Amino acid sequence: MAAEHVSLLPVLLIFLPLIGALLSFVFRRRAAGLGIATAVAVFVIAIALAFSLTRPQRYPVGGWGAPLGIDLVVDGLSLIMLLMSATVGLGVSLYAGGYFHARPQLARAFWPLWLGLWTALNGLFLAADIFNLYVTLELLGLSAVALAALGGSAAALGGAMRYLLVSLLGSLLYLLGVALLYHAFGSVDIALLGERASAQPVTLAALVLMTVGLILKTALFPFHFWLPPAHASASSPVSALLSALVVKASFYILLRLWLEIFEPLNPGRGVTELLGLLGALAVLWGSLQALRQTRLKLLIAYSTVAQLGYLFLGFPLAAAVGPAAWQAVIYLALSHALAKAALFMAAGNIVLFGGHDRIADLDRVVQRLPLSLAAFAIAGISLMGLPPSGGFIGKWLLLEAAIEAGQWWWVVIILIGGMLAAAYLFKVIGFAFTRAPVSHEANAVPPVMEWTALVLAVGTVLLGLWVSPLLAWLATGNPFGVGP
Amino acid sequence: MTPRGAAPWLRFSVALLLVGMFAALAWVLLGLPPRSAGLQPQVAAQMAVSGVDHPVTAVLLNFRGYDTLLEMAVLLLACLGVWSLSPAVPPTDETPGAMLAALPRQLVPLMVLMAGYLLWRGATGPGGAFQAGAVLGAAGVLLLLTGWRLPVRWQGWRLRLLLIAGVGMFVLVALAVVPASGVLLGYPLPVAGTLILLIEALAGLSIGVTLMALFLGGEPGASR
């Protein structure tokens, strides 16, 4: 049994939302209050963890320790992901308090499902065991699908059904990889697998199965087909959660497995170049599709397809220049989470206000919902990669890595992606200033919904200013290993 | 993504891809040693301090209890997901025939007894909460199929409390042992067996009720 005292903070990050989910399910009249209280508590604990973490911590659940028991590990990479989900989670919770106030039937389903989703996210970012990761992935997938279906429209149900099938297929491919690795190396602990795994056919098979399963769930081109319908037809707080957080979770698992198990085995340049190529195609294809959309939420969803592409440029670039590329990728993921949540919230306000999301009929939104449009524009700056914003820092670091590696073709992709993002975002902003041919009835939007969108958008600007403390947190425990 | 009536070349290439994947996986599997060392030696070495005598129960409830806790949450969320989609299928007024009415009277008490036995058996042999819950769930489904209706006063918070009882007790025990042992889910040895039985009993009950609630097809008594 463990004698050494370890902080209970990581454990609370998993158990608080779980308890919140149970309580909000039983005491459903108080669900919104319980949900928001949980969100505030989780946010405070995540911040406390950030300031108390000086070196990586391993927490042996049950005191057994790996390989018999399950360990939780928190290092710089987990910490940044936890902070990301805490910030977006708090924002979306406050927003949802306003959004679902007039829809009590949906609210009673939303709160337990969302808090269950949060449990899964935090558990996933803290897991150090590939089977435990599978369990969190299942919890995440099921709650995400149920949330996506919550809108109840035919489009939402169809999108959620396709999402469910893809999510299950991805989980099963991942689980097959887990079984192969356990059979071959006798452990499911990531660190132990990293020590024991050797380059042989079974490891390669596990690499392929798990990578395909996880990129399906991350919606990397050409596996992005399920994302736009699921994300665009969900209710707005859910769209924000799915696009900002859920797709990052499977990317995080892929990155962890890659860094600790597969990369040291040198699977060859083919794998990294292929992932990078798919990422580049995602940037181009997602942006071009976003440009073609006539519906606001579909445009934002295709923009997610494009932005996820940048994350995969990390594979070829890290192979060439080392950890700097991953720093850039995580910075982009973090900025995208805040920016995309703000965009979907602002879009939700516009839909609530005008009753539709046809881009061409955005009748003078700028005068009528100035805060929401400001949120949209500020978050857009980060997506385009203009200073001062987190998106700018992320892209700058990524460009630096590409130039250092001498791989100019990635530079071209990053620049074209930024210009296309500017094109599709300005298209929306342009229509927001003009008078539409048909005017429509306007509904009141609760102020909290406008302000949370704006605060998250301003958060992307702060990410552009607080670079060094965040990079220092990210470096805790050197998660990306030493450079070449 | 393949739409209905996909082109023959597409079907052919998908089939070819799957056959290729199958062949590659079969080749990998045939190259593996037939028996893997796994963790059996470690499990065997710690059985004496696990609080139970059956290795599967020791792994599920103690060594990897955290996984089982989250799995219970998965089951609960699945039920919540189904409930969020629609209200329950409204019950019909049809009265079952003599045979159908008599059947559950004979079977259900036996099934409840069986569930209790499986639960108790889990400490020493194959059995435990999931098996007990499955039998209990089957008893519930049988009752629903033969015309039994959930009483109205059990449709509200009482039913919801039964649904969360298993994972709720698991969470409670997981946190309550922290002051005594210093770690989450670290059962102190003298009470380990009792705590595991307590968790399993409520987990079995919740699993059974959840499976029955899934069969309702939606939330009972809810209006949309």
XYZ file of C-alpha atoms in Angstrom:
708
model
C 0.000 0.000 0.000
C 1.166 3.501 -0.801
C 2.694 5.308 2.121
C 3.759 8.474 0.346
C 1.232 11.285 0.498
C -0.100 12.329 -2.875
C -2.459 15.161 -3.708
C -6.115 14.278 -3.973
C -6.802 17.117 -6.435
C -6.626 14.990 -9.620
C -9.024 12.460 -8.104
C -11.484 15.240 -7.258
C -11.425 16.384 -10.888
C -12.921 12.999 -11.813
C -15.213 12.432 -8.847
C -16.757 15.904 -8.449
C -18.405 15.921 -11.888
C -19.459 12.294 -11.368
C -21.159 13.129 -8.064
C -22.675 16.201 -9.724
C -24.067 13.999 -12.494
C -25.668 11.599 -9.997
C -27.154 14.382 -7.865
C -28.478 16.361 -10.827
C -30.154 13.186 -12.088
C -31.928 12.439 -8.812
C -32.711 16.037 -7.791
C -33.660 17.239 -11.251
C -35.486 20.392 -10.152
C -32.161 21.647 -8.820
C -30.163 20.259 -11.779
C -29.017 23.620 -13.190
C -27.900 24.927 -9.785
C -26.068 21.694 -8.979
C -24.470 21.673 -12.429
C -23.193 25.240 -12.216
C -21.919 24.722 -8.650
C -20.041 21.616 -9.830
C -18.588 23.531 -12.770
C -17.280 26.308 -10.504
C -15.765 23.750 -8.100
C -14.055 21.812 -10.907
C -12.653 25.025 -12.360
C -11.252 26.124 -8.990
C -9.673 22.703 -8.399
C -8.102 22.656 -11.866
C -6.535 26.071 -11.180
C -5.328 24.899 -7.757
C -3.776 21.841 -9.397
C -2.025 24.041 -11.964
C -0.415 26.161 -9.251
C 0.538 23.223 -7.019
C 1.998 20.937 -9.664
C 5.779 21.244 -9.712
C 6.627 17.795 -11.029
C 4.538 15.014 -12.562
C 2.439 13.035 -10.100
C 1.431 9.396 -10.215
C -1.604 8.386 -8.165
C -2.055 4.643 -7.510
C -5.818 4.048 -7.242
C -6.445 1.465 -4.514
C -2.769 1.621 -3.542
C -1.812 -1.340 -5.762
C 0.248 0.431 -8.392
C 0.796 -0.643 -11.988
C 0.719 -3.240 -13.463
C -1.783 -4.845 -11.047
C -3.778 -1.712 -10.292
C -4.615 1.440 -12.195
C -2.504 4.570 -11.921
C -3.520 8.139 -12.661
C -0.788 10.433 -13.929
C -0.768 14.193 -14.231
C 2.017 15.963 -16.115
C 2.202 19.197 -18.095
C 0.278 17.814 -21.058
C -2.546 16.429 -18.881
C -2.603 19.678 -16.940
C -3.092 21.852 -20.039
C -5.867 19.549 -21.278
C -7.549 19.634 -17.838
C -7.340 23.434 -17.773
C -8.814 23.540 -21.267
C -11.791 21.391 -20.298
C -12.229 23.286 -17.008
C -12.345 26.686 -18.739
C -14.588 25.672 -21.622
C -16.650 23.522 -19.228
C -17.314 26.413 -16.872
C -18.173 28.713 -19.782
C -20.555 26.225 -21.374
C -22.185 25.462 -18.005
C -22.990 29.138 -17.416
C -24.180 29.470 -21.007
C -26.336 26.349 -20.697
C -27.927 27.770 -17.558
C -29.357 30.527 -19.769
C -29.968 28.373 -22.840
C -31.958 25.624 -21.123
C -33.809 27.914 -18.710
C -36.803 28.051 -21.047
C -36.544 24.326 -21.911
C -36.839 22.381 -18.624
C -37.450 19.058 -20.428
C -34.090 19.297 -22.167
C -32.324 20.711 -19.114
C -33.090 17.640 -16.997
C -31.380 15.425 -19.582
C -28.557 17.866 -20.354
C -27.038 18.293 -16.899
C -26.406 14.647 -15.912
C -25.174 13.836 -19.428
C -22.850 16.822 -19.581
C -21.419 16.194 -16.107
C -20.932 12.539 -17.107
C -19.110 13.737 -20.218
C -16.899 15.960 -18.067
C -16.099 13.012 -15.770
C -15.025 11.068 -18.836
C -12.876 13.926 -20.180
C -11.036 14.503 -16.905
C -10.627 10.760 -16.341
C -9.231 10.410 -19.846
C -6.697 13.219 -19.452
C -5.493 11.667 -16.160
C -5.403 8.024 -17.291
C -2.082 6.213 -17.597
C -3.450 2.826 -18.561
C -4.677 1.857 -22.021
C -7.640 -0.148 -20.756
C -8.729 2.607 -18.388
C -8.474 4.933 -21.394
C -10.873 2.627 -23.233
C -13.395 2.849 -20.392
C -13.209 6.643 -20.341
C -13.524 6.644 -24.138
C -16.758 4.647 -23.885
C -18.144 6.963 -21.207
C -17.176 9.932 -23.373
C -18.643 8.487 -26.575
C -21.973 7.465 -25.082
C -22.593 10.736 -23.300
C -21.487 12.734 -26.361
C -23.888 10.838 -28.631
C -26.783 11.252 -26.201
C -26.036 14.978 -25.957
C -25.842 15.306 -29.745
C -29.300 13.725 -30.064
C -30.764 16.062 -27.442
C -32.025 18.587 -29.992
C -34.587 15.984 -31.054
C -34.881 17.134 -34.691
C -34.614 14.564 -37.472
C -31.244 16.029 -38.453
C -29.972 15.779 -34.872
C -31.104 12.161 -34.522
C -29.606 11.175 -37.874
C -26.337 12.911 -37.077
C -26.213 11.327 -33.619
C -26.894 7.851 -35.026
C -24.031 8.126 -37.484
C -21.853 9.542 -34.698
C -22.742 6.551 -32.493
C -21.778 4.024 -35.160
C -18.483 5.755 -35.952
C -17.709 6.184 -32.269
C -18.340 2.482 -31.543
C -16.277 1.376 -34.526
C -13.429 3.598 -33.341
C -13.665 2.239 -29.789
C -13.660 -1.367 -30.994
C -10.595 -0.843 -33.195
C -8.868 0.761 -30.213
C -9.907 -2.115 -27.915
C -8.519 -4.677 -30.363
C -5.205 -2.851 -30.171
C -5.369 -2.937 -26.349
C -5.948 -6.699 -26.409
C -2.992 -7.258 -28.757
C -0.640 -5.131 -26.656
C -1.719 -6.801 -23.406
C -1.304 -10.275 -24.836
C 2.122 -9.500 -26.246
C 3.620 -7.479 -23.395
C 1.617 -8.418 -20.280
C 0.635 -4.931 -19.138
C -1.868 -2.194 -19.869
C 0.138 0.542 -18.131
C 1.457 3.002 -20.709
C 4.831 3.528 -19.029
C 5.448 -0.219 -18.665
C 4.385 -0.822 -22.263
C 6.832 1.875 -23.301
C 9.631 -0.070 -21.610
C 8.596 -3.521 -22.813
C 7.264 -2.990 -26.327
C 9.535 -3.986 -29.167
C 9.177 -3.555 -32.900
C 7.403 -6.684 -34.119
C 4.328 -7.401 -36.259
C 1.925 -7.329 -33.299
C 3.058 -3.848 -32.239
C 2.651 -2.590 -35.775
C -0.843 -4.116 -35.954
C -1.773 -2.423 -32.661
C -0.360 0.882 -33.939
C -2.451 0.693 -37.115
C -5.671 -0.407 -35.365
C -5.452 2.147 -32.563
C -4.436 4.975 -34.886
C -7.292 4.294 -37.305
C -9.769 3.986 -34.407
C -8.625 7.246 -32.854
C -8.472 9.291 -36.073
C -12.019 8.107 -36.816
C -13.066 9.584 -33.493
C -10.972 12.729 -34.076
C -12.629 13.169 -37.508
C -9.369 13.501 -39.409
C -9.870 13.776 -43.185
C -11.151 11.512 -44.847
C -12.931 10.255 -41.696
C -14.530 13.643 -41.049
C -17.841 12.819 -42.774
C -19.750 12.278 -39.511
C -18.641 15.483 -37.780
C -20.466 18.348 -39.555
C -24.008 16.867 -39.273
C -23.500 15.779 -35.640
C -21.894 19.026 -34.471
C -24.089 21.410 -36.471
C -27.472 19.894 -35.615
C -26.858 19.521 -31.857
C -28.151 22.229 -29.529
C -25.655 25.095 -29.255
C -24.072 24.381 -25.832
C -23.594 20.788 -26.980
C -22.066 21.858 -30.317
C -19.582 23.931 -28.329
C -18.647 20.954 -26.117
C -18.332 18.498 -28.998
C -16.212 20.740 -31.211
C -14.086 22.311 -28.480
C -13.390 19.334 -26.216
C -14.613 15.912 -27.327
C -12.619 15.631 -30.566
C -9.465 16.722 -28.701
C -9.790 13.798 -26.297
C -9.173 11.105 -28.904
C -6.327 13.176 -30.356
C -4.816 13.342 -26.869
C -4.879 9.530 -26.551
C -3.265 9.156 -29.963
C -0.546 11.620 -28.974
C 0.129 9.871 -25.642
C 0.359 6.422 -27.214
C 2.536 7.778 -29.980
C 4.929 9.589 -27.635
C 5.312 6.839 -25.046
C 4.866 3.559 -26.914
C 5.107 3.825 -30.674
C 7.505 6.667 -31.488
C 10.488 5.140 -29.616
C 10.092 2.046 -31.834
C 10.705 4.136 -34.951
C 7.783 2.944 -37.078
C 9.255 4.858 -39.979
C 8.688 8.139 -41.761
C 5.788 6.718 -43.753
C 3.440 6.880 -40.756
C 4.268 10.447 -39.716
C 4.245 11.767 -43.281
C 0.883 10.104 -43.974
C -0.696 11.616 -40.841
C 0.753 15.005 -41.782
C -0.572 14.688 -45.331
C -4.085 13.827 -44.093
C -3.854 16.804 -41.724
C -2.923 19.090 -44.628
C -5.792 17.760 -46.743
C -8.136 18.310 -43.777
C -7.020 21.949 -43.542
C -7.692 22.554 -47.235
C -10.854 20.459 -47.619
C -12.462 21.602 -44.348
C -11.789 25.281 -45.140
C -13.107 25.028 -48.712
C -16.251 23.255 -47.479
C -16.711 25.892 -44.767
C -16.530 28.551 -47.464
C -19.333 26.835 -49.416
C -21.805 26.559 -46.524
C -24.959 28.633 -46.354
C -25.747 27.676 -42.740
C -23.782 29.261 -39.924
C -23.478 26.198 -37.675
C -22.401 23.949 -40.556
C -19.767 26.533 -41.510
C -18.384 26.455 -37.960
C -18.469 22.648 -37.922
C -16.461 22.429 -41.185
C -14.041 24.909 -39.696
C -13.480 22.326 -36.918
C -12.573 19.739 -39.574
C -9.971 22.179 -40.911
C -8.583 23.189 -37.525
C -8.176 19.553 -36.437
C -5.971 19.097 -39.498
C -3.295 21.423 -38.065
C -2.899 19.142 -35.041
C -1.727 16.291 -37.271
C 1.007 18.445 -38.858
C 2.731 17.828 -35.527
C 3.597 14.245 -36.478
C 5.961 14.958 -39.395
C 7.292 18.164 -37.821
C 8.039 16.581 -34.433
C 9.870 13.792 -36.245
C 12.092 16.476 -37.752
C 12.526 19.053 -34.979
C 11.296 17.381 -31.769
C 9.155 18.730 -28.914
C 8.798 22.279 -30.291
C 6.275 21.022 -32.845
C 4.124 19.412 -30.146
C 4.192 22.619 -28.087
C 2.805 24.421 -31.116
C 0.128 21.775 -31.664
C -1.058 21.814 -28.049
C -1.161 25.609 -28.116
C -3.307 25.445 -31.240
C -5.596 22.821 -29.656
C -6.045 24.985 -26.564
C -6.766 28.155 -28.562
C -9.115 26.304 -30.879
C -11.062 24.967 -27.888
C -11.743 28.468 -26.549
C -12.329 30.016 -29.969
C -14.630 27.274 -31.246
C -16.689 27.221 -28.047
C -17.102 31.013 -28.354
C -18.092 30.714 -32.044
C -20.754 28.065 -31.406
C -22.089 30.056 -28.438
C -22.308 33.210 -30.535
C -23.982 31.220 -33.319
C -26.393 29.799 -30.724
C -27.304 33.343 -29.693
C -27.909 34.322 -33.313
C -30.115 31.239 -33.857
C -32.055 31.950 -30.682
C -32.415 35.615 -31.626
C -33.527 35.221 -35.221
C -34.846 31.655 -35.220
C -32.576 30.514 -38.074
C -28.896 30.258 -39.038
C -29.021 31.132 -42.741
C -25.899 33.209 -43.291
C -27.412 35.310 -46.074
C -30.326 36.392 -43.851
C -28.300 37.599 -40.847
C -30.286 40.833 -40.696
C -27.996 43.498 -39.073
C -26.938 41.250 -36.222
C -24.124 43.651 -35.430
C -26.548 46.300 -34.156
C -28.881 43.914 -32.425
C -26.457 41.438 -30.809
C -23.232 43.463 -30.580
C -21.652 41.370 -27.818
C -22.236 38.085 -29.652
C -20.865 39.465 -32.893
C -17.837 40.836 -31.034
C -17.297 37.356 -29.567
C -17.569 35.879 -33.055
C -15.060 38.339 -34.489
C -12.523 38.023 -31.651
C -12.675 34.208 -31.720
C -12.341 34.450 -35.495
C -9.064 36.379 -35.138
C -7.620 33.406 -33.267
C -8.850 30.916 -35.861
C -7.305 32.959 -38.667
C -4.070 33.071 -36.689
C -3.753 36.853 -36.435
C -2.050 38.559 -33.456
C -2.658 38.987 -30.584
C -4.236 35.591 -30.021
C -3.517 32.017 -28.976
C -4.099 30.889 -32.554
C -1.363 33.276 -33.723
C 1.138 31.924 -31.177
C 0.296 28.318 -32.082
C 0.659 28.936 -35.801
C 3.823 30.973 -35.297
C 5.425 28.112 -33.334
C 4.259 25.636 -35.976
C 5.672 27.805 -38.795
C 8.960 28.073 -36.913
C 9.099 24.295 -36.611
C 8.317 23.859 -40.310
C 10.997 26.366 -41.343
C 13.537 24.819 -38.979
C 12.750 21.422 -40.464
C 13.180 22.880 -43.952
C 9.778 21.482 -44.962
C 8.367 24.514 -46.784
C 5.262 22.675 -48.028
C 3.755 22.710 -44.515
C 4.415 26.482 -44.401
C 2.314 26.873 -47.549
C -0.526 24.791 -46.062
C -0.549 26.802 -42.817
C -0.641 30.116 -44.707
C -3.366 29.006 -47.146
C -5.406 27.618 -44.216
C -5.203 30.994 -42.446
C -6.351 32.868 -45.552
C -9.252 30.511 -46.181
C -10.302 30.875 -42.515
C -10.306 34.669 -42.985
C -12.441 34.247 -46.110
C -15.153 32.119 -44.516
C -15.283 34.123 -41.303
C -15.485 37.497 -43.108
C -18.325 36.090 -45.192
C -20.360 35.719 -41.979
C -19.314 39.071 -40.552
C -20.153 40.782 -43.839
C -23.752 39.551 -43.813
C -24.074 40.528 -40.150
C -23.688 44.202 -41.128
C -26.193 44.258 -43.966
C -29.945 44.415 -44.003
C -31.506 41.112 -45.099
C -34.277 41.094 -47.720
C -36.631 39.417 -45.229
C -36.657 40.729 -41.693
C -37.868 38.510 -38.906
C -39.255 38.431 -35.405
C -36.566 38.781 -32.782
C -36.403 36.817 -29.510
C -34.597 38.080 -26.426
C -31.224 36.479 -25.679
C -30.326 36.141 -21.964
C -27.322 38.411 -21.201
C -25.361 35.540 -19.603
C -25.294 33.784 -22.965
C -23.796 36.809 -24.685
C -21.243 37.472 -21.969
C -19.956 33.891 -21.675
C -19.355 33.799 -25.433
C -17.479 37.070 -25.213
C -15.390 36.034 -22.185
C -14.249 32.818 -23.869
C -13.412 34.787 -27.017
C -11.370 37.266 -24.970
C -9.692 34.190 -23.456
C -8.155 33.444 -26.851
C -6.560 36.918 -26.767
C -5.224 36.265 -23.265
C -3.686 33.035 -24.567
C -1.754 35.222 -26.984
C -0.377 37.290 -24.103
C 0.340 34.680 -21.376
C 2.551 32.497 -23.513
C 5.504 31.789 -21.253
C 3.615 30.712 -18.086
C 1.450 28.373 -20.150
C 4.427 26.866 -21.960
C 6.144 26.428 -18.578
C 3.108 24.519 -17.261
C 3.058 22.424 -20.411
C 6.722 21.519 -19.931
C 6.106 20.036 -16.441
C 7.584 16.553 -16.504
C 8.814 17.010 -20.075
C 5.866 15.149 -21.691
C 7.261 15.318 -25.209
C 10.640 13.788 -24.355
C 14.009 15.284 -25.281
C 14.688 16.729 -28.700
C 16.901 14.989 -31.241
C -20.911 6.480 -45.433
C -21.730 4.095 -48.263
C -25.251 4.997 -49.389
C -27.876 2.399 -50.178
C -27.275 0.735 -53.531
C -23.568 1.581 -53.641
C -21.713 1.027 -56.892
C -20.427 -2.529 -57.406
C -16.795 -1.386 -57.635
C -17.161 0.287 -54.246
C -18.628 -2.814 -52.634
C -15.904 -4.897 -54.210
C -13.103 -2.667 -52.957
C -14.574 -2.529 -49.436
C -14.793 -6.333 -49.418
C -11.218 -6.565 -50.682
C -10.042 -4.183 -47.967
C -11.782 -6.195 -45.240
C -10.366 -9.490 -46.507
C -6.913 -7.924 -46.538
C -7.354 -6.644 -42.975
C -8.568 -10.052 -41.840
C -5.601 -11.807 -43.440
C -3.104 -9.390 -41.909
C -4.635 -9.703 -38.421
C -4.819 -13.487 -38.689
C -1.157 -13.564 -39.692
C -0.237 -11.405 -36.678
C -2.302 -13.527 -34.296
C -0.811 -16.787 -35.561
C 2.641 -15.396 -34.847
C 1.829 -14.685 -31.193
C 2.750 -17.104 -28.424
C -0.398 -19.122 -27.566
C -0.187 -18.320 -23.842
C 0.753 -14.907 -22.611
C 2.220 -14.377 -19.179
C -0.395 -11.719 -18.427
C -0.879 -10.622 -14.852
C -2.056 -13.907 -13.320
C 1.078 -14.271 -11.115
C 0.642 -10.748 -9.689
C -3.065 -11.335 -9.067
C -2.339 -14.677 -7.367
C 0.320 -13.072 -5.162
C -2.088 -10.405 -3.875
C -5.186 -12.576 -3.443
C -4.620 -12.888 0.305
C -5.020 -9.118 0.803
C -7.873 -8.617 -1.678
C -10.736 -9.398 0.715
C -12.280 -12.049 -1.580
C -11.316 -15.539 -2.730
C -12.110 -15.386 -6.433
C -9.521 -13.775 -8.729
C -12.082 -12.295 -11.159
C -13.962 -10.572 -8.331
C -10.666 -9.399 -6.832
C -9.653 -7.808 -10.150
C -13.061 -6.267 -10.876
C -13.866 -4.910 -7.439
C -10.480 -4.327 -5.902
C -7.350 -4.238 -8.090
C -9.143 -2.576 -11.000
C -12.193 -1.368 -9.077
C -11.824 2.103 -10.602
C -12.522 0.680 -14.080
C -15.615 -1.095 -12.783
C -16.808 2.109 -11.140
C -16.565 3.918 -14.467
C -18.255 0.999 -16.255
C -21.187 1.369 -13.864
C -21.324 5.029 -14.871
C -21.305 3.962 -18.556
C -24.357 1.766 -17.947
C -26.148 4.554 -16.116
C -25.393 7.068 -18.885
C -26.635 4.623 -21.520
C -29.960 4.520 -19.691
C -29.971 8.310 -19.350
C -29.291 8.605 -23.065
C -32.252 6.378 -23.925
C -34.490 8.280 -21.525
C -33.457 11.618 -23.030
C -34.680 10.553 -26.475
C -38.338 9.887 -25.776
C -40.883 9.090 -23.065
C -41.614 5.431 -22.345
C -43.813 3.448 -24.693
C -47.284 3.875 -23.191
C -48.563 0.651 -21.610
C -51.413 -1.118 -23.345
C -54.555 -2.265 -21.565
C -54.289 -5.795 -22.874
C -54.643 -8.413 -20.148
C -52.339 -11.391 -20.546
C -53.752 -14.902 -20.940
C -53.861 -17.372 -18.070
C -50.537 -18.936 -18.985
C -48.697 -15.601 -19.270
C -50.198 -14.376 -16.020
C -49.135 -17.501 -14.155
C -45.624 -17.743 -15.564
C -43.999 -14.764 -13.829
C -45.567 -15.745 -10.507
C -43.575 -18.959 -10.688
C -40.401 -17.633 -12.284
C -39.734 -14.199 -10.805
C -39.321 -15.294 -7.154
C -36.898 -17.970 -8.318
C -34.980 -15.463 -10.421
C -34.650 -13.065 -7.491
C -33.358 -15.938 -5.361
C -30.962 -16.886 -8.138
C -29.689 -13.290 -8.354
C -29.040 -13.284 -4.610
C -27.160 -16.558 -4.869
C -25.024 -15.365 -7.786
C -24.169 -12.227 -5.860
C -23.092 -14.177 -2.782
C -21.236 -16.731 -4.899
C -19.065 -13.951 -6.375
C -16.810 -13.947 -3.313
C -15.549 -17.477 -3.955
C -16.417 -18.432 -7.514
C -17.641 -17.070 -10.834
C -20.540 -14.724 -10.115
C -21.059 -11.284 -8.674
C -22.912 -8.064 -9.360
C -23.005 -8.197 -13.164
C -24.322 -11.761 -13.311
C -26.814 -11.106 -10.524
C -27.898 -7.869 -12.191
C -28.388 -9.642 -15.525
C -30.739 -12.194 -13.929
C -32.566 -9.466 -12.032
C -32.891 -7.429 -15.231
C -34.289 -10.476 -17.032
C -36.868 -10.892 -14.256
C -37.866 -7.252 -14.724
C -38.183 -7.643 -18.485
C -40.278 -10.778 -17.993
C -42.598 -8.871 -15.669
C -42.960 -6.032 -18.155
C -43.662 -8.469 -20.995
C -46.422 -10.170 -19.052
C -48.390 -7.047 -18.349
C -46.897 -5.823 -15.068
C -46.650 -2.033 -14.774
C -44.247 -0.028 -12.691
C -46.389 1.519 -9.910
C -46.711 5.264 -10.355
C -45.133 6.091 -6.997
C -42.022 4.157 -8.053
C -41.631 6.043 -11.330
C -40.173 9.277 -9.990
C -37.181 9.929 -7.774
C -37.397 6.454 -6.192
C -36.630 4.794 -9.521
C -33.862 7.304 -10.227
C -32.352 6.614 -6.802
C -32.365 2.865 -7.517
C -30.639 3.530 -10.846
C -27.772 5.471 -9.267
C -27.526 3.360 -6.076
C -24.745 1.116 -7.425
C -22.387 3.760 -8.765
C -23.373 6.066 -5.880
C -22.341 3.512 -3.251
C -19.152 2.777 -5.176
C -18.231 6.486 -5.181
C -19.132 6.799 -1.501
C -16.935 3.850 -0.486
C -14.115 4.956 -2.816
C -13.946 8.338 -1.083
C -14.831 7.150 2.444
C -11.774 4.876 2.645
C -9.374 7.735 1.830
C -8.884 8.875 5.471
C -8.244 5.281 6.596
C -5.908 4.043 3.880
C -4.654 7.260 2.307
C -5.729 6.347 -1.235
C -8.877 6.290 -3.285
C -10.528 2.847 -3.280
C -7.901 1.507 -0.865
C -10.115 -0.775 1.238
C -8.632 -1.452 4.705
C -8.064 -5.233 4.783
C -10.263 -6.140 7.798
C -13.364 -4.645 6.149
C -12.419 -5.198 2.477
C -14.693 -8.225 2.054
C -17.669 -6.453 3.656
C -17.210 -3.293 1.603
C -16.950 -5.310 -1.611
C -20.136 -7.186 -0.750
C -21.915 -3.904 0.010
C -20.839 -2.408 -3.326
C -21.751 -5.575 -5.210
C -25.184 -5.818 -3.626
C -26.183 -2.296 -4.635
C -24.420 -2.601 -7.990
C -26.338 -5.799 -8.748
C -29.606 -4.096 -7.829
C -28.824 -1.029 -9.961
C -27.683 -3.114 -12.942
C -30.907 -5.111 -12.803
C -33.062 -1.986 -12.552
C -31.058 -0.260 -15.326
C -31.541 -3.177 -17.723
C -35.252 -3.119 -16.976
C -35.388 0.672 -17.358
C -33.644 0.396 -20.752
C -36.394 -2.000 -21.792
C -39.034 0.637 -21.014
C -37.708 2.471 -24.081
C -37.867 5.844 -22.382
C -38.582 7.544 -19.114
C -41.739 6.195 -17.475
C -44.360 8.823 -16.819
C -42.439 11.534 -18.692
C -44.274 13.854 -21.033
C -42.676 15.551 -23.960
